[in-house]
XYZ file of C-alpha atoms in Angstrom:
399
model
C 14.717 -21.027 -18.086
C 14.874 -18.446 -15.315
C 14.219 -14.846 -16.343
C 14.296 -11.554 -14.424
C 11.047 -10.133 -13.121
C 9.130 -8.425 -15.972
C 8.949 -4.679 -15.289
C 8.043 -3.009 -18.598
C 4.438 -1.807 -18.799
C 2.908 -1.019 -22.174
C -0.046 0.643 -20.394
C 0.777 2.320 -17.084
C -2.299 1.107 -15.191
C -1.834 -2.496 -16.343
C 0.823 -4.952 -15.117
C 3.621 -5.883 -17.529
C 2.089 -7.978 -20.315
C 4.812 -10.593 -19.880
C 3.328 -11.517 -16.502
C 0.099 -12.543 -18.217
C 1.980 -14.639 -20.751
C 3.885 -16.423 -17.989
C 0.657 -17.053 -16.061
C -0.986 -18.564 -19.159
C 1.899 -21.055 -19.399
C 1.966 -21.980 -15.702
C 1.040 -20.201 -12.444
C 4.569 -20.759 -11.072
C 7.679 -20.150 -13.168
C 11.416 -19.815 -12.636
C 12.728 -16.368 -11.664
C 16.283 -15.041 -11.819
C 17.105 -12.762 -8.891
C 19.672 -9.941 -9.209
C 22.079 -11.601 -6.758
C 22.267 -14.753 -8.895
C 19.745 -16.764 -6.902
C 17.296 -18.802 -8.976
C 13.888 -18.954 -7.333
C 10.289 -18.705 -8.408
C 7.645 -16.264 -9.604
C 3.963 -16.831 -8.824
C 1.463 -15.265 -11.241
C -1.682 -17.335 -10.619
C -4.313 -16.270 -8.096
C -4.894 -19.680 -6.489
C -1.167 -20.386 -6.298
C -0.552 -16.982 -4.699
C -3.119 -17.634 -1.964
C -1.789 -21.137 -1.389
C 1.781 -19.967 -0.842
C 0.852 -16.921 1.251
C -1.138 -19.196 3.583
C 1.369 -22.064 3.647
C 3.177 -22.551 6.989
C 6.349 -23.817 5.310
C 7.021 -20.522 3.514
C 8.848 -18.046 5.733
C 8.554 -14.255 5.752
C 11.745 -13.770 7.789
C 13.729 -10.892 6.338
C 17.114 -12.631 6.459
C 15.817 -15.433 4.196
C 14.377 -13.203 1.455
C 15.867 -11.986 -1.803
C 14.501 -8.951 -3.584
C 13.379 -9.568 -7.185
C 14.623 -6.103 -8.202
C 17.653 -4.342 -6.749
C 19.678 -5.780 -3.918
C 18.329 -6.457 -0.441
C 20.504 -6.594 2.657
C 19.108 -9.939 3.947
C 19.450 -8.672 7.494
C 17.129 -9.922 10.254
C 14.132 -7.733 11.018
C 14.533 -5.444 13.987
C 12.405 -5.831 17.121
C 8.752 -5.056 16.439
C 8.941 -5.292 12.617
C 6.548 -8.224 12.562
C 5.799 -8.201 8.838
C 9.238 -9.805 8.442
C 8.812 -12.369 11.211
C 7.179 -15.796 11.506
C 5.087 -17.239 14.321
C 5.311 -17.143 17.285
C 7.086 -13.745 17.241
C 4.767 -12.458 14.530
C 1.707 -13.643 16.453
C 2.763 -11.893 19.646
C 3.289 -8.484 18.051
C 0.246 -8.634 15.821
C -2.033 -9.609 18.703
C -1.091 -6.416 20.578
C -2.381 -4.080 17.870
C -5.138 -6.066 16.157
C -7.804 -4.329 18.222
C -6.686 -0.920 16.972
C -7.542 -1.796 13.343
C -10.869 -3.627 13.540
C -13.835 -2.703 11.343
C -15.607 -1.322 14.447
C -12.613 0.814 15.418
C -12.364 2.203 11.884
C -16.062 3.116 11.903
C -15.427 5.094 15.081
C -12.528 6.834 13.383
C -14.470 7.615 10.198
C -15.882 11.018 11.301
C -12.360 12.233 12.008
C -11.175 10.979 8.604
C -14.072 12.893 7.033
C -12.950 16.067 8.877
C -9.359 15.642 7.723
C -10.509 15.048 4.144
C -12.780 18.095 4.175
C -9.889 20.188 5.456
C -7.677 19.122 2.569
C -10.455 19.837 0.056
C -10.929 23.302 1.592
C -7.203 23.919 1.162
C -7.378 22.779 -2.463
C -10.260 25.164 -3.100
C -8.321 28.055 -1.580
C -5.251 27.275 -3.687
C -7.296 26.916 -6.849
C -6.433 24.933 -9.966
C -4.217 23.564 -11.298
C -2.440 21.679 -8.544
C -0.701 18.406 -7.790
C -3.210 16.010 -6.266
C -0.432 13.934 -4.673
C 0.992 16.875 -2.754
C -2.333 18.518 -1.898
C -4.594 15.540 -1.239
C -3.338 11.970 -1.653
C -0.284 12.210 0.588
C -1.567 14.547 3.361
C -4.732 12.580 4.183
C -3.165 9.220 5.146
C -0.211 11.035 6.717
C -2.503 13.095 8.944
C -4.586 10.050 9.860
C -1.674 7.770 10.762
C 0.036 10.585 12.682
C -3.083 11.116 14.792
C -3.569 7.398 15.310
C 0.024 6.844 16.419
C 0.505 10.171 18.194
C 3.238 11.416 15.837
C 3.371 15.222 15.319
C 2.293 15.943 11.738
C 4.634 18.944 11.773
C 7.513 16.452 11.530
C 6.170 14.897 8.336
C 8.960 16.120 6.042
C 11.490 14.143 8.037
C 9.683 10.827 8.034
C 8.398 11.209 4.467
C 11.942 11.755 3.186
C 13.176 8.718 5.094
C 10.266 6.644 3.821
C 11.054 7.616 0.216
C 14.627 6.369 0.629
C 13.572 3.124 2.328
C 11.043 2.406 -0.444
C 13.391 3.302 -3.300
C 14.810 0.538 -5.468
C 17.738 2.791 -6.338
C 18.846 3.428 -2.750
C 21.980 1.618 -1.634
C 21.946 -0.641 1.407
C 23.854 2.041 3.301
C 21.319 4.726 2.366
C 18.395 2.515 3.381
C 20.061 1.689 6.704
C 20.759 5.364 7.375
C 17.159 6.353 6.599
C 15.823 3.562 8.792
C 18.137 4.574 11.630
C 17.042 8.197 11.291
C 13.323 7.502 11.482
C 13.879 4.943 14.265
C 15.903 7.463 16.263
C 13.159 10.041 15.905
C 10.437 7.600 16.949
C 12.478 6.230 19.864
C 12.599 9.739 21.333
C 8.840 9.937 20.862
C 8.344 6.551 22.555
C 10.314 7.733 25.580
C 8.189 10.879 25.812
C 4.993 8.810 25.559
C 6.157 6.531 28.361
C 6.746 9.562 30.569
C 3.584 11.406 29.540
C 1.094 9.097 27.738
C -1.827 10.489 25.751
C -4.762 8.855 23.930
C -2.866 7.475 20.934
C -1.731 4.002 19.894
C 1.919 4.429 20.942
C 0.806 5.631 24.381
C -1.615 2.708 24.733
C 1.134 0.217 23.916
C 3.545 1.973 26.255
C 1.001 1.759 29.081
C 0.435 -1.937 28.354
C 3.977 -2.749 29.378
C 4.388 -5.753 27.051
C 6.895 -4.073 24.718
C 10.315 -2.679 25.507
C 11.519 0.576 23.930
C 13.173 -1.112 20.933
C 10.114 -3.218 20.167
C 7.724 -0.295 20.441
C 10.000 1.845 18.279
C 10.187 -0.825 15.583
C 6.428 -1.279 15.611
C 5.946 2.491 15.277
C 8.413 2.653 12.363
C 6.559 -0.108 10.503
C 3.110 1.403 11.053
C 4.165 4.954 10.203
C 5.836 3.974 6.935
C 3.122 1.552 5.812
C 0.322 3.787 7.051
C 0.850 6.655 4.643
C 2.920 5.494 1.662
C 0.596 2.821 0.286
C -2.699 4.673 0.771
C -1.243 7.822 -0.767
C -0.342 5.836 -3.881
C -3.800 4.264 -4.006
C -5.621 7.605 -3.660
C -3.724 9.198 -6.536
C -3.722 6.155 -8.836
C -7.420 5.536 -8.166
C -8.222 9.128 -9.103
C -6.244 8.748 -12.310
C -8.022 5.490 -13.150
C -11.441 7.074 -12.559
C -10.650 10.226 -14.541
C -9.464 8.085 -17.439
C -13.101 7.131 -18.054
C -15.397 10.143 -17.407
C -18.428 7.889 -17.059
C -17.007 6.323 -13.892
C -16.964 9.500 -11.719
C -20.452 10.416 -12.991
C -21.778 7.054 -11.835
C -20.112 7.282 -8.430
C -21.377 10.825 -7.838
C -24.905 9.715 -8.658
C -24.730 6.835 -6.184
C -22.032 7.209 -3.472
C -23.064 3.846 -2.008
C -21.233 2.221 -4.927
C -17.891 3.495 -3.639
C -17.243 0.672 -1.150
C -17.396 -1.897 -3.952
C -15.535 0.412 -6.309
C -12.675 0.633 -3.812
C -12.331 -3.162 -3.797
C -12.224 -3.184 -7.587
C -9.658 -0.397 -7.660
C -7.512 -2.294 -5.168
C -7.654 -5.370 -7.401
C -7.175 -3.498 -10.646
C -4.244 -1.328 -9.538
C -2.400 -3.688 -7.139
C 0.203 -1.135 -6.107
C 2.438 -3.646 -4.268
C 4.012 -4.653 -7.556
C 7.268 -6.363 -6.516
C 6.191 -8.948 -4.013
C 5.725 -10.041 -1.352
C 8.401 -12.697 -1.157
C 8.474 -15.922 0.817
C 11.228 -18.524 1.209
C 10.634 -22.248 1.531
C 11.928 -23.743 4.776
C 11.611 -27.288 3.424
C 11.016 -28.924 0.034
C 7.433 -28.334 -1.114
C 5.487 -29.633 -4.117
C 2.815 -27.262 -5.461
C 1.036 -27.211 -8.814
C 3.436 -29.826 -10.174
C 6.487 -27.741 -9.224
C 9.066 -28.737 -6.605
C 10.208 -25.716 -4.622
C 13.371 -26.606 -2.738
C 14.194 -25.481 0.793
C 15.962 -22.125 0.659
C 14.421 -21.020 -2.619
C 12.721 -17.614 -2.588
C 9.313 -17.154 -4.174
C 8.066 -13.769 -5.396
C 4.285 -13.486 -5.476
C 3.163 -11.020 -8.149
C 0.013 -9.479 -6.682
C -0.754 -7.558 -9.910
C -0.613 -10.774 -11.935
C -2.656 -12.739 -9.392
C -5.304 -10.011 -9.315
C -5.596 -10.100 -13.118
C -5.952 -13.898 -13.294
C -8.881 -14.675 -15.666
C -9.478 -17.980 -13.862
C -10.591 -15.930 -10.843
C -11.765 -12.610 -12.319
C -13.665 -12.570 -15.649
C -12.470 -9.765 -17.934
C -9.648 -9.043 -15.473
C -8.173 -6.152 -17.474
C -11.421 -4.187 -17.284
C -12.122 -1.791 -14.418
C -15.650 -2.843 -13.483
C -16.722 -0.815 -10.452
C -19.736 -3.037 -9.746
C -17.765 -6.280 -9.963
C -18.659 -8.600 -7.042
C -16.204 -7.746 -4.278
C -13.894 -10.100 -2.483
C -11.173 -12.528 -3.380
C -8.437 -10.125 -4.438
C -4.992 -10.302 -2.836
C -4.140 -6.595 -2.892
C -3.665 -6.774 0.899
C -1.940 -10.143 0.738
C -3.383 -13.289 2.278
C -2.853 -15.498 5.295
C -1.438 -14.472 8.666
C 0.544 -11.604 7.129
C -2.468 -9.992 5.445
C -2.185 -6.215 5.865
C -3.290 -5.276 9.372
C -4.214 -1.749 8.267
C -6.502 -2.800 5.427
C -9.697 -1.586 7.125
C -8.143 1.834 7.698
C -7.059 1.995 4.049
C -10.558 1.082 2.884
C -12.145 3.875 4.933
C -9.594 6.452 3.761
C -10.130 5.476 0.127
C -13.920 5.390 0.326
C -14.205 8.670 2.229
C -11.469 10.417 0.258
C -12.624 9.493 -3.223
C -16.304 10.147 -2.517
C -15.537 13.584 -1.055
C -13.133 14.515 -3.861
C -15.624 13.647 -6.604
C -18.454 15.488 -4.863
C -16.475 18.645 -4.114
C -15.012 18.929 -7.616
C -17.557 17.542 -10.099
C -15.532 18.948 -13.010
C -12.212 17.496 -11.828
C -9.995 16.473 -14.740
C -6.366 15.943 -15.632
C -4.365 19.105 -16.248
C -1.884 17.302 -18.534
C -2.074 14.581 -21.136
C -1.952 11.070 -19.678
C 1.276 10.345 -21.506
C 2.932 13.219 -19.632
C 2.278 11.718 -16.199
C 5.375 10.254 -14.568
C 5.025 6.870 -12.842
C 7.054 5.518 -9.948
C 8.497 2.252 -11.171
C 11.593 2.700 -9.004
C 9.841 2.151 -5.677
C 8.415 -0.813 -3.820
C 4.966 0.790 -4.111
C 3.787 1.635 -7.628
C 2.280 5.071 -8.126
C 2.541 8.464 -9.797
C 5.223 11.033 -9.017
C 2.644 13.781 -9.329
C -0.895 14.095 -10.634
C -1.670 17.556 -12.045
C -5.429 18.163 -11.962
C -7.680 21.092 -12.660
C -11.349 22.106 -12.440
C -13.525 25.108 -13.145
C -13.706 27.289 -10.008
C -17.182 28.512 -9.219
C -17.662 32.199 -8.428
C -19.707 32.657 -5.260
C -22.271 35.412 -4.765
C -20.668 38.594 -3.547
C -17.346 37.926 -5.249
C -16.063 40.199 -7.949
C -16.479 38.929 -11.471
């Protein structure tokens, strides 16, 4: 029997328990979509990887159905390659792959450290308590992606408001279209300025390359700007909450910062903030794990469920910061695996290490049950994260 996607969490950092029960029965089960479509839900790790890598499952936007809320099922605009299949997807992705390599991110790391230090300085000046989302988690990836793309950070309120509408499950199709048109209009003006007067940023580099027209370059910029700050902001704040929930974890990471790279991988697995997908639609009949998925049926891959699969991760509901890294699907899998994953890893490693070092007494300023979680957005996270610490009086200051 087809059921709606389970959404109720008994513990806010754990996926809905019903997902685990479904996975124990079978890694692929029937799913009822809000528009009446009956498709499939994937909860097993191996099944998730198999479908995400399978060439007969399409990512094209016009074929997908959203498991929660109502999607427009409109074709992706030029440049929005996450919602395209090969060869269009391959062409766009090839143009920017070099900007997000491990080597390129290492070169960018000193600048990310400067940006992070600047936000920590601002936090220290403001003093406790404060909202970590507003003061730290959101500004860092926003500043980084703005610099990388060449988008003025001073315009952040405009694109952050549009992004919130686009990511909202409660927004109507008209509201989402209007927000998308607004941010696209803003970035198209920027693209035209970059063509006339290029600088040293990614948009300018692509404009100089001459392989993309204005609409394609605008669409690519929209996709990267939205994805480049929203997801990492959620991960920074949720990761901090997860670490503060067990005081022994920050102590261990402060004592040995080299553990942070592995800890980031575990946090990505454990939190799995992309909680409502991705989705794929079969373009022909496919038999997998004893299930026949018919052409035209949409499949929702539950990344949180796949990343808590005990067949792949022993004690999956435990946050084990020294767990052997690798194998999680927090960034997806296959040709559509997140192109910005190396950037996200650096931002998380640098940001969390610096935060824990600067504020060794960092703690929640409210009870955990008073923290509000964003279940009404494509990316799971906290609405705010009030934190506090004991300010240290420096020599020469009045006591």
